[in-house]
CSV table of C-alpha atoms in Angstrom, one decimal:
chain,number,residue,atom,x,y,z
A,1,MET,CA,0.8,22.9,4.7
A,2,TYR,CA,4.2,23.7,3.1
A,3,GLN,CA,7.0,25.9,3.9
A,4,LYS,CA,9.8,27.1,2.2
A,5,TYR,CA,12.9,29.0,3.5
A,6,ARG,CA,16.3,30.1,2.3
A,7,LEU,CA,19.0,29.6,4.8
A,8,SER,CA,21.6,32.3,5.1
A,9,ASN,CA,24.1,30.9,2.1
A,10,GLY,CA,21.3,30.4,0.0
A,11,VAL,CA,20.2,26.9,0.1
A,12,ARG,CA,16.4,26.0,0.0
A,13,VAL,CA,14.7,24.3,2.6
A,14,VAL,CA,11.0,23.0,2.1
A,15,LEU,CA,9.0,21.7,4.9
A,16,GLU,CA,6.1,19.7,5.3
A,17,LYS,CA,5.1,19.0,9.3
A,18,ILE,CA,2.7,16.0,10.1
A,19,PRO,CA,2.1,16.4,14.0
A,20,HIS,CA,0.1,13.2,14.2
A,21,VAL,CA,3.3,11.2,13.1
A,22,LYS,CA,6.4,10.3,15.4
A,23,SER,CA,8.9,10.0,12.4
A,24,VAL,CA,10.5,12.3,10.1
A,25,SER,CA,12.4,11.8,7.1
A,26,LEU,CA,14.9,14.1,5.6
A,27,GLY,CA,16.1,14.4,2.1
A,28,PHE,CA,19.0,16.4,0.7
A,29,TRP,CA,18.9,16.9,-3.1
A,30,ILE,CA,21.5,17.6,-5.5
A,31,LYS,CA,20.2,18.5,-8.8
A,32,THR,CA,23.1,16.3,-10.5
A,33,GLY,CA,22.9,12.9,-12.2
A,34,SER,CA,24.3,11.3,-15.4
A,35,ILE,CA,23.2,13.8,-17.7
A,36,ASN,CA,26.0,15.9,-16.2
A,37,GLU,CA,28.5,13.2,-16.9
A,38,ASN,CA,30.3,13.1,-20.7
A,39,ILE,CA,31.5,9.0,-22.0
A,40,LYS,CA,35.2,9.5,-19.9
A,41,ASN,CA,33.4,10.2,-16.4
A,42,ASN,CA,30.5,8.4,-16.9
A,43,GLY,CA,29.3,7.0,-13.3
A,44,ILE,CA,31.0,9.5,-11.5
A,45,THR,CA,27.6,11.2,-9.8
A,46,HIS,CA,26.6,7.5,-8.6
A,47,PHE,CA,30.7,6.4,-7.7
A,48,ILE,CA,30.3,9.9,-5.5
A,49,GLU,CA,27.3,8.6,-3.8
A,50,HIS,CA,28.6,5.8,-2.8
A,51,MET,CA,32.0,7.4,-1.3
A,52,LEU,CA,29.9,9.8,1.1
A,53,PHE,CA,29.2,6.4,2.7
A,54,LYS,CA,32.7,5.3,3.2
A,55,GLY,CA,34.0,7.7,5.6
A,56,THR,CA,34.3,11.3,6.9
A,57,LYS,CA,36.5,13.4,8.9
A,58,ASN,CA,34.2,12.3,12.4
A,59,ARG,CA,33.3,9.3,11.3
A,60,THR,CA,34.4,6.0,9.6
A,61,ALA,CA,31.8,4.2,7.6
A,62,LYS,CA,30.9,1.4,10.3
A,63,GLU,CA,30.2,4.8,12.5
A,64,ILE,CA,27.9,6.4,9.8
A,65,ALA,CA,26.2,3.3,9.4
A,66,GLU,CA,26.0,2.8,13.2
A,67,SER,CA,25.0,6.7,13.9
A,68,ILE,CA,21.9,5.8,12.1
A,69,ASP,CA,21.2,1.7,13.2
A,70,ASP,CA,21.8,2.7,16.6
A,71,ILE,CA,18.8,4.7,16.9
A,72,GLY,CA,16.6,2.3,14.6
A,73,GLY,CA,16.3,5.4,11.6
A,74,GLN,CA,17.2,3.9,8.2
A,75,LEU,CA,20.2,6.0,5.5
A,76,ASN,CA,20.2,6.0,2.4
A,77,ALA,CA,20.5,7.4,-1.2
A,78,PHE,CA,20.2,6.9,-4.7
A,79,THR,CA,21.2,8.6,-8.1
A,80,SER,CA,19.1,8.7,-11.2
A,81,LYS,CA,20.0,10.7,-14.9
A,82,GLU,CA,18.9,14.3,-13.5
A,83,CYS,CA,19.6,13.9,-9.4
A,84,THR,CA,21.3,12.7,-6.2
A,85,CYS,CA,19.4,12.6,-3.0
A,86,TYR,CA,20.6,11.3,0.5
A,87,TYR,CA,17.9,10.8,2.9
A,88,ALA,CA,17.5,9.6,6.0
A,89,LYS,CA,14.2,8.5,8.4
A,90,VAL,CA,14.4,8.2,11.8
A,91,LEU,CA,12.3,8.9,15.2
A,92,ASP,CA,11.5,12.4,15.8
A,93,ALA,CA,13.6,12.6,18.9
A,94,HIS,CA,16.3,11.6,16.6
A,95,VAL,CA,16.1,14.6,13.9
A,96,ASN,CA,19.4,16.4,15.4
A,97,VAL,CA,21.5,12.9,14.8
A,98,ALA,CA,20.3,12.7,11.0
A,99,VAL,CA,20.8,16.0,10.2
A,100,ASP,CA,24.0,15.7,11.9
A,101,VAL,CA,25.1,12.8,10.0
A,102,LEU,CA,23.7,13.4,6.8
A,103,THR,CA,25.6,17.3,6.5
A,104,ASP,CA,28.8,15.4,8.0
A,105,MET,CA,29.0,12.9,4.7
A,106,LEU,CA,28.1,16.1,2.6
A,107,PHE,CA,30.7,18.1,3.8
A,108,ASN,CA,33.3,16.2,5.6
A,109,SER,CA,33.8,13.4,3.4
A,110,THR,CA,37.4,12.4,3.1
A,111,PHE,CA,37.9,10.1,-0.5
A,112,ARG,CA,40.7,8.0,1.3
A,113,SER,CA,42.7,6.3,-1.7
A,114,THR,CA,42.4,3.2,-0.1
A,115,GLU,CA,38.4,3.4,0.5
A,116,ILE,CA,38.2,4.7,-3.5
A,117,GLU,CA,39.9,1.8,-4.7
A,118,LYS,CA,37.9,-0.7,-2.4
A,119,GLU,CA,34.5,0.9,-3.8
A,120,LYS,CA,35.1,0.4,-7.3
A,121,SER,CA,35.1,-3.1,-7.0
A,122,VAL,CA,31.9,-2.9,-5.2
A,123,VAL,CA,30.9,-0.8,-8.1
A,124,LEU,CA,32.2,-3.2,-10.9
A,125,GLU,CA,30.2,-5.8,-9.1
A,126,GLU,CA,26.8,-3.8,-8.9
A,127,ILE,CA,27.3,-3.5,-12.9
A,128,ASN,CA,28.2,-7.0,-13.1
A,129,MET,CA,24.7,-7.7,-11.3
A,130,TYR,CA,23.0,-5.4,-13.3
A,131,GLU,CA,24.4,-6.8,-16.4
A,132,ASP,CA,22.6,-10.2,-15.5
A,133,SER,CA,19.3,-8.5,-15.0
A,134,PRO,CA,18.6,-9.2,-18.7
A,135,GLU,CA,15.3,-6.8,-18.2
A,136,ASP,CA,17.3,-3.9,-16.9
A,137,ASN,CA,19.4,-4.1,-20.1
A,138,ALA,CA,16.5,-4.0,-22.1
A,139,HIS,CA,15.1,-0.6,-20.3
A,140,ASP,CA,19.0,1.1,-20.5
A,141,LEU,CA,19.2,-0.4,-24.0
A,142,LEU,CA,16.4,1.7,-25.0
A,143,SER,CA,17.7,4.9,-23.0
A,144,LYS,CA,20.8,4.5,-25.1
A,145,THR,CA,19.3,4.4,-28.2
A,146,VAL,CA,16.7,7.1,-28.4
A,147,PHE,CA,19.3,9.6,-26.5
A,148,TYR,CA,21.6,8.1,-28.5
A,149,GLY,CA,25.2,10.8,-28.8
A,150,HIS,CA,23.4,12.6,-25.4
A,151,SER,CA,24.5,12.5,-22.0
A,152,LEU,CA,20.5,11.2,-20.9
A,153,GLY,CA,21.3,8.0,-22.6
A,154,LEU,CA,24.2,7.3,-20.5
A,155,PRO,CA,23.8,4.4,-18.1
A,156,VAL,CA,23.7,5.8,-14.3
A,157,LEU,CA,26.8,3.3,-13.3
A,158,GLY,CA,29.3,3.7,-15.8
A,159,ASN,CA,31.1,1.0,-17.2
A,160,GLY,CA,34.2,-0.4,-16.3
A,161,ASP,CA,37.1,1.6,-17.9
A,162,THR,CA,35.3,5.1,-16.7
A,163,VAL,CA,35.1,3.4,-12.7
A,164,ASN,CA,38.5,2.2,-13.2
A,165,SER,CA,39.7,6.0,-13.6
A,166,PHE,CA,38.4,7.4,-11.0
A,167,ASP,CA,40.3,9.2,-8.0
A,168,LYS,CA,40.2,11.7,-5.5
A,169,LYS,CA,41.1,14.8,-7.7
A,170,THR,CA,38.3,13.7,-10.4
A,171,LEU,CA,35.8,13.2,-7.7
A,172,LEU,CA,36.4,16.6,-6.0
A,173,ASN,CA,36.7,18.2,-9.1
A,174,TYR,CA,33.0,17.1,-10.0
A,175,ILE,CA,31.8,18.0,-6.6
A,176,GLU,CA,32.9,21.2,-6.8
A,177,THR,CA,31.3,21.6,-10.2
A,178,ASN,CA,27.9,20.1,-9.5
A,179,TYR,CA,27.3,20.3,-5.3
A,180,THR,CA,26.5,24.0,-5.2
A,181,VAL,CA,24.2,26.0,-3.4
A,182,GLU,CA,21.8,26.8,-6.1
A,183,ASN,CA,21.7,23.3,-6.9
A,184,MET,CA,20.4,22.0,-3.5
A,185,VAL,CA,17.4,21.6,-2.0
A,186,VAL,CA,16.8,20.4,1.8
A,187,SER,CA,13.4,18.5,2.4
A,188,VAL,CA,11.9,17.3,5.4
A,189,ALA,CA,8.7,16.1,6.1
A,190,GLY,CA,7.5,14.4,9.4
A,191,SER,CA,7.0,15.8,13.2
A,192,PHE,CA,9.6,18.2,13.9
A,193,ASP,CA,10.2,21.3,15.8
A,194,GLU,CA,10.6,24.1,13.1
A,195,GLU,CA,12.1,26.7,14.7
A,196,ALA,CA,14.9,24.4,16.4
A,197,LEU,CA,15.3,22.4,12.8
A,198,LEU,CA,15.5,25.7,10.6
A,199,GLN,CA,18.8,26.9,13.5
A,200,LEU,CA,20.7,23.7,13.3
A,201,LEU,CA,20.6,23.6,9.2
A,202,GLU,CA,21.5,27.3,9.8
A,203,GLU,CA,24.5,26.1,11.6
A,204,LYS,CA,25.4,23.1,9.6
A,205,PHE,CA,25.3,24.9,6.4
A,206,LYS,CA,27.2,27.8,7.8
A,207,ASN,CA,29.9,27.1,5.9
A,208,PHE,CA,28.7,25.6,2.3
A,209,ILE,CA,29.2,28.6,0.2
A,210,ASN,CA,30.1,27.0,-3.0
A,211,LYS,CA,28.1,29.4,-5.7
A,212,LYS,CA,29.9,28.3,-8.3
A,213,ASN,CA,27.7,29.0,-11.6
A,214,LYS,CA,26.7,25.4,-12.7
A,215,ASN,CA,26.9,25.1,-16.8
A,216,GLU,CA,23.9,24.7,-18.7
A,217,LEU,CA,24.0,21.4,-20.8
A,218,GLU,CA,25.5,22.1,-24.2
A,219,LYS,CA,23.0,20.6,-26.2
A,220,GLN,CA,19.4,19.2,-25.6
A,221,PRO,CA,18.2,16.1,-25.7
A,222,LYS,CA,16.3,14.6,-28.8
A,223,PHE,CA,14.7,11.9,-29.5
A,224,ILE,CA,16.1,9.0,-31.7
A,225,ALA,CA,13.9,6.4,-33.6
A,226,ASN,CA,16.8,3.3,-33.9
A,227,THR,CA,16.6,-0.3,-33.1
A,228,THR,CA,19.0,-2.1,-30.7
A,229,ILE,CA,19.2,-5.3,-30.5
A,230,LYS,CA,21.7,-7.8,-27.7
A,231,TYR,CA,22.1,-11.2,-28.4
A,232,LYS,CA,21.9,-13.5,-25.0
A,233,ASP,CA,21.4,-16.8,-24.8
A,234,ILE,CA,18.8,-16.9,-22.3
A,235,GLU,CA,14.8,-18.2,-21.8
A,236,GLN,CA,13.0,-15.0,-22.5
A,237,LEU,CA,13.2,-11.9,-24.6
A,238,HIS,CA,13.2,-8.9,-23.1
A,239,LEU,CA,11.4,-6.5,-25.8
A,240,CYS,CA,11.3,-2.4,-25.2
A,241,ILE,CA,9.3,0.0,-27.5
A,242,GLY,CA,9.8,3.9,-26.7
A,243,LEU,CA,7.8,6.7,-28.0
A,244,GLN,CA,8.5,10.1,-27.5
A,245,GLY,CA,6.8,11.6,-24.1
A,246,ILE,CA,6.7,14.7,-22.8
A,247,PRO,CA,9.0,16.9,-20.4
A,248,LEU,CA,8.1,17.1,-16.3
A,249,THR,CA,6.9,20.5,-17.0
A,250,SER,CA,4.4,20.1,-19.5
A,251,LYS,CA,0.9,20.6,-18.9
A,252,HIS,CA,-0.1,17.1,-20.4
A,253,TYR,CA,1.7,15.4,-17.2
A,254,TYR,CA,-1.7,14.4,-16.0
A,255,PRO,CA,-3.5,13.0,-19.0
A,256,LEU,CA,-0.5,11.2,-19.7
A,257,LEU,CA,-0.7,9.6,-16.3
A,258,LEU,CA,-4.4,9.1,-16.5
A,259,MET,CA,-3.7,7.5,-20.3
A,260,ASN,CA,-1.3,4.9,-19.4
A,261,ALA,CA,-3.0,3.6,-16.7
A,262,VAL,CA,-5.7,2.4,-18.5
A,263,PHE,CA,-2.9,1.2,-21.8
A,264,GLY,CA,-0.9,-0.5,-19.8
A,265,GLY,CA,0.3,0.8,-16.1
A,266,SER,CA,-1.9,-1.5,-13.8
A,267,MET,CA,-3.0,-5.0,-13.9
A,268,SER,CA,-6.1,-4.2,-14.7
A,269,SER,CA,-4.9,-2.5,-18.2
A,270,ARG,CA,-5.3,-3.2,-21.4
A,271,LEU,CA,-2.1,-4.6,-22.2
A,272,PHE,CA,-1.9,-7.1,-19.4
A,273,GLN,CA,-5.4,-8.0,-19.7
A,274,ASN,CA,-5.0,-9.1,-23.3
A,275,ILE,CA,-1.7,-10.1,-23.8
A,276,ARG,CA,-1.2,-12.0,-20.0
A,277,GLU,CA,-4.5,-13.0,-19.1
A,278,ASP,CA,-6.6,-13.6,-22.1
A,279,LYS,CA,-3.4,-14.9,-24.8
A,280,GLY,CA,-1.2,-16.0,-21.7
A,281,LEU,CA,1.7,-14.9,-23.8
A,282,ALA,CA,4.0,-12.9,-21.5
A,283,TYR,CA,4.5,-13.2,-17.3
A,284,SER,CA,5.3,-9.3,-17.4
A,285,VAL,CA,4.1,-6.8,-20.0
A,286,PHE,CA,3.2,-2.9,-19.0
A,287,SER,CA,4.2,0.5,-20.1
A,288,TYR,CA,5.2,3.7,-18.4
A,289,PRO,CA,6.5,7.2,-18.9
A,290,SER,CA,9.9,8.7,-17.5
A,291,PHE,CA,9.7,12.7,-17.1
A,292,TYR,CA,13.2,14.4,-17.6
A,293,LYS,CA,13.9,18.1,-17.6
A,294,ASN,CA,13.4,18.8,-21.1
A,295,ILE,CA,12.3,16.0,-23.0
A,296,GLY,CA,10.3,12.6,-22.0
A,297,LEU,CA,10.0,9.1,-22.7
A,298,PHE,CA,7.0,6.7,-22.9
A,299,THR,CA,8.0,2.5,-22.7
A,300,ILE,CA,6.3,-0.6,-23.7
A,301,TYR,CA,7.7,-3.8,-22.2
A,302,ALA,CA,7.0,-7.1,-22.7
A,303,GLY,CA,9.0,-10.3,-21.3
A,304,ILE,CA,8.5,-13.1,-23.7
A,305,ASN,CA,9.1,-16.4,-25.3
A,306,PRO,CA,11.4,-15.6,-28.6
A,307,SER,CA,8.9,-17.4,-31.0
A,308,GLN,CA,6.1,-15.0,-29.8
A,309,LEU,CA,8.0,-11.7,-30.8
A,310,LYS,CA,5.7,-11.1,-34.2
A,311,GLU,CA,2.5,-12.1,-32.4
A,312,VAL,CA,3.2,-9.8,-29.3
A,313,MET,CA,4.1,-7.0,-31.7
A,314,LYS,CA,1.0,-7.3,-33.5
A,315,LEU,CA,-1.1,-7.3,-29.8
A,316,ILE,CA,0.9,-4.0,-29.0
A,317,LYS,CA,0.3,-2.7,-31.8
A,318,GLY,CA,-3.7,-3.6,-32.0
A,319,GLU,CA,-3.8,-2.3,-28.5
A,320,ILE,CA,-1.8,0.8,-29.7
A,321,LYS,CA,-4.5,1.3,-32.8
A,322,LYS,CA,-7.5,0.8,-31.1
A,323,ILE,CA,-6.4,3.6,-28.4
A,324,LYS,CA,-5.8,5.8,-31.5
A,325,ASN,CA,-9.3,5.0,-32.9
A,326,TYR,CA,-11.3,4.9,-30.2
A,327,GLY,CA,-9.5,6.4,-27.2
A,328,LEU,CA,-10.7,5.7,-23.8
A,329,THR,CA,-14.4,5.2,-22.4
A,330,LYS,CA,-16.0,7.6,-20.0
A,331,THR,CA,-15.9,5.0,-17.3
A,332,GLU,CA,-12.1,4.1,-17.7
A,333,LEU,CA,-11.0,7.5,-17.6
A,334,SER,CA,-13.4,8.0,-14.0
A,335,LYS,CA,-11.3,4.6,-13.0
A,336,ALA,CA,-8.0,5.9,-13.8
A,337,LYS,CA,-8.9,9.3,-11.8
A,338,GLU,CA,-9.7,7.2,-9.0
A,339,GLN,CA,-7.0,4.9,-9.2
A,340,LEU,CA,-4.3,7.9,-9.4
A,341,LYS,CA,-5.8,9.9,-6.6
A,342,GLY,CA,-6.1,6.6,-5.2
A,343,ASN,CA,-2.2,6.0,-5.1
A,344,TYR,CA,-1.3,9.2,-4.3
A,345,ILE,CA,-3.4,9.5,-1.1
A,346,LEU,CA,-2.3,6.6,0.3
A,347,GLY,CA,1.3,7.6,-0.6
A,348,LEU,CA,0.8,10.4,1.4
A,349,GLU,CA,0.8,8.1,4.6
A,350,SER,CA,4.3,7.8,4.3
A,351,THR,CA,6.7,10.4,5.6
A,352,SER,CA,9.4,9.2,3.1
A,353,SER,CA,7.1,9.7,0.2
A,354,ARG,CA,6.3,13.0,1.1
A,355,MET,CA,9.7,13.8,1.7
A,356,LEU,CA,10.7,13.0,-1.9
A,357,GLY,CA,7.5,14.8,-3.3
A,358,ILE,CA,8.3,18.1,-1.8
A,359,GLY,CA,12.1,17.8,-2.9
A,360,LYS,CA,11.5,16.4,-6.0
A,361,SER,CA,9.2,19.2,-7.1
A,362,GLU,CA,11.0,22.5,-5.1
A,363,LEU,CA,14.2,21.1,-7.3
A,364,PHE,CA,12.7,20.6,-10.9
A,365,LEU,CA,9.9,22.8,-10.6
A,366,ASN,CA,10.9,25.3,-8.3
A,367,LYS,CA,7.2,25.1,-6.6
A,368,ILE,CA,5.5,22.7,-4.6
A,369,TYR,CA,1.7,21.8,-5.3
A,370,SER,CA,-0.8,21.4,-2.2
A,371,GLN,CA,-2.3,17.8,-2.0
A,372,LYS,CA,-5.8,19.9,-2.8
A,373,GLU,CA,-4.1,21.0,-6.2
A,374,ILE,CA,-2.9,18.0,-7.2
A,375,LEU,CA,-5.8,15.8,-6.9
A,376,GLN,CA,-8.1,19.2,-8.8
A,377,LYS,CA,-5.3,18.8,-11.5
A,378,ILE,CA,-6.4,15.1,-12.1
A,379,ASP,CA,-10.3,16.1,-11.6
A,380,ASN,CA,-9.5,18.6,-14.2
A,381,VAL,CA,-8.8,16.1,-17.1
A,382,THR,CA,-11.0,15.9,-19.8
A,383,MET,CA,-11.5,13.4,-22.5
A,384,GLU,CA,-10.0,16.1,-24.9
A,385,ASP,CA,-6.6,16.7,-23.3
A,386,ILE,CA,-6.7,12.3,-23.1
A,387,ASN,CA,-6.8,12.0,-26.6
A,388,ASN,CA,-4.2,15.1,-27.5
A,389,VAL,CA,-1.7,13.0,-25.4
A,390,ILE,CA,-3.3,9.9,-27.6
A,391,ASP,CA,-2.0,11.8,-30.5
A,392,MET,CA,1.1,12.7,-29.1
A,393,ILE,CA,2.2,9.6,-27.9
A,394,PHE,CA,1.5,6.9,-30.5
A,395,VAL,CA,3.3,8.0,-33.5
A,396,LEU,CA,4.3,4.1,-34.7
A,397,ASN,CA,6.5,5.5,-37.6
A,398,ASN,CA,8.9,7.3,-34.9
A,399,ALA,CA,9.1,4.1,-32.3
A,400,ALA,CA,12.8,3.0,-30.7
A,401,ILE,CA,13.0,-0.3,-30.3
A,402,SER,CA,15.5,-2.6,-27.8
A,403,ALA,CA,15.5,-6.3,-27.3
A,404,VAL,CA,17.8,-8.5,-24.9
A,405,GLY,CA,17.6,-12.3,-25.4
A,406,LYS,CA,18.1,-15.2,-28.0
A,407,ILE,CA,17.5,-13.1,-31.2
A,408,ASP,CA,19.3,-12.5,-34.1
A,409,GLU,CA,21.1,-9.3,-34.3
A,410,GLN,CA,19.9,-8.4,-37.8
A,411,THR,CA,16.4,-9.0,-37.0
A,412,ASP,CA,14.4,-5.8,-38.1
A,413,ILE,CA,11.5,-5.7,-35.4
A,414,SER,CA,10.6,-2.3,-36.5
A,415,THR,CA,9.2,-3.6,-39.5
A,416,ILE,CA,7.2,-5.7,-38.1
A,417,LEU,CA,5.8,-2.6,-35.7
A,418,LYS,CA,5.1,-0.3,-38.7
A,419,SER,CA,4.2,-2.8,-41.2
């Protein structure tokens, strides 16, 4: 059962008590990501995430790590396009330590100039590592292509020029604008004393009073059907096809998840079985939806030999044509429902998954659905719902493409798809 509270300063807290476990997972969520950046400060959200581990008024970077390591816990964080999350998982006996460390990082980080300069080198190496992954490159390139000119298309890591420009003042100004009371959610799942935990959070958050109103995005993202090719002297060609998806709040959310499970979202999917298993033309081929607040993206990916580009594109197009003309069978829909429900229920066995689920839901939807409600939403999806999603997603004359590998940058891949 979920419980929702507001601390006296206004920060939202969502709790799910699971008494039969011995662990507790805590997430401190901030509704800010690369979508809130611009070309001059791109990567700043992710850089701040790094800096919060680099020392506070009370702990050095090593002491932050030791505080959680010494009790056998886990401490980490991630930055996405629309949010940042700092989280910990510990034994229930050590929940106080986790709260103390996370709030210390959030409210007492020192941002020393020497640490900022050192972390620039770390993040630049992370960018280099990412550049050495052509598959990641292809997905990033697709995002940049379809959301060209909008901050949603910016890479989460930023680039060398922007990262090197960061200083303490820039970082603190960004925090003041984005790390606000209304932008923050604390999510907790596992075994804990609810009253004691709320008292502890109340005490730790009492001086956090940043109620500055965060400005809404000046313009909404739009889907742009362009093609971007990046030549790279590597063995494989990494191909992404992007189609306009749906936003996180759409009523078509579960129909799209189910359709994707059949089309390209698993090893038993049509794409995987046809292109890898039957034809042997790719090691990795799949599709997946990305859900954002105001828009969505549906991506089809294949890692292939460059000489097989036209053949694989033809097969992908064939699967799209097949699903548009004939939809799903009743058996496929039934199996997809069981698959989705199974994945969801298995995820409930982890306090970390539950913490992530309720935190993200509260942050973006201001609502948490019960397990029964979610399973009911999956079961209630009809074939008509699936067909509506198929018609919405698979519009080939509005497709964007990115490719990384040994390919002429003048190659017009889109004509292969649309012809």
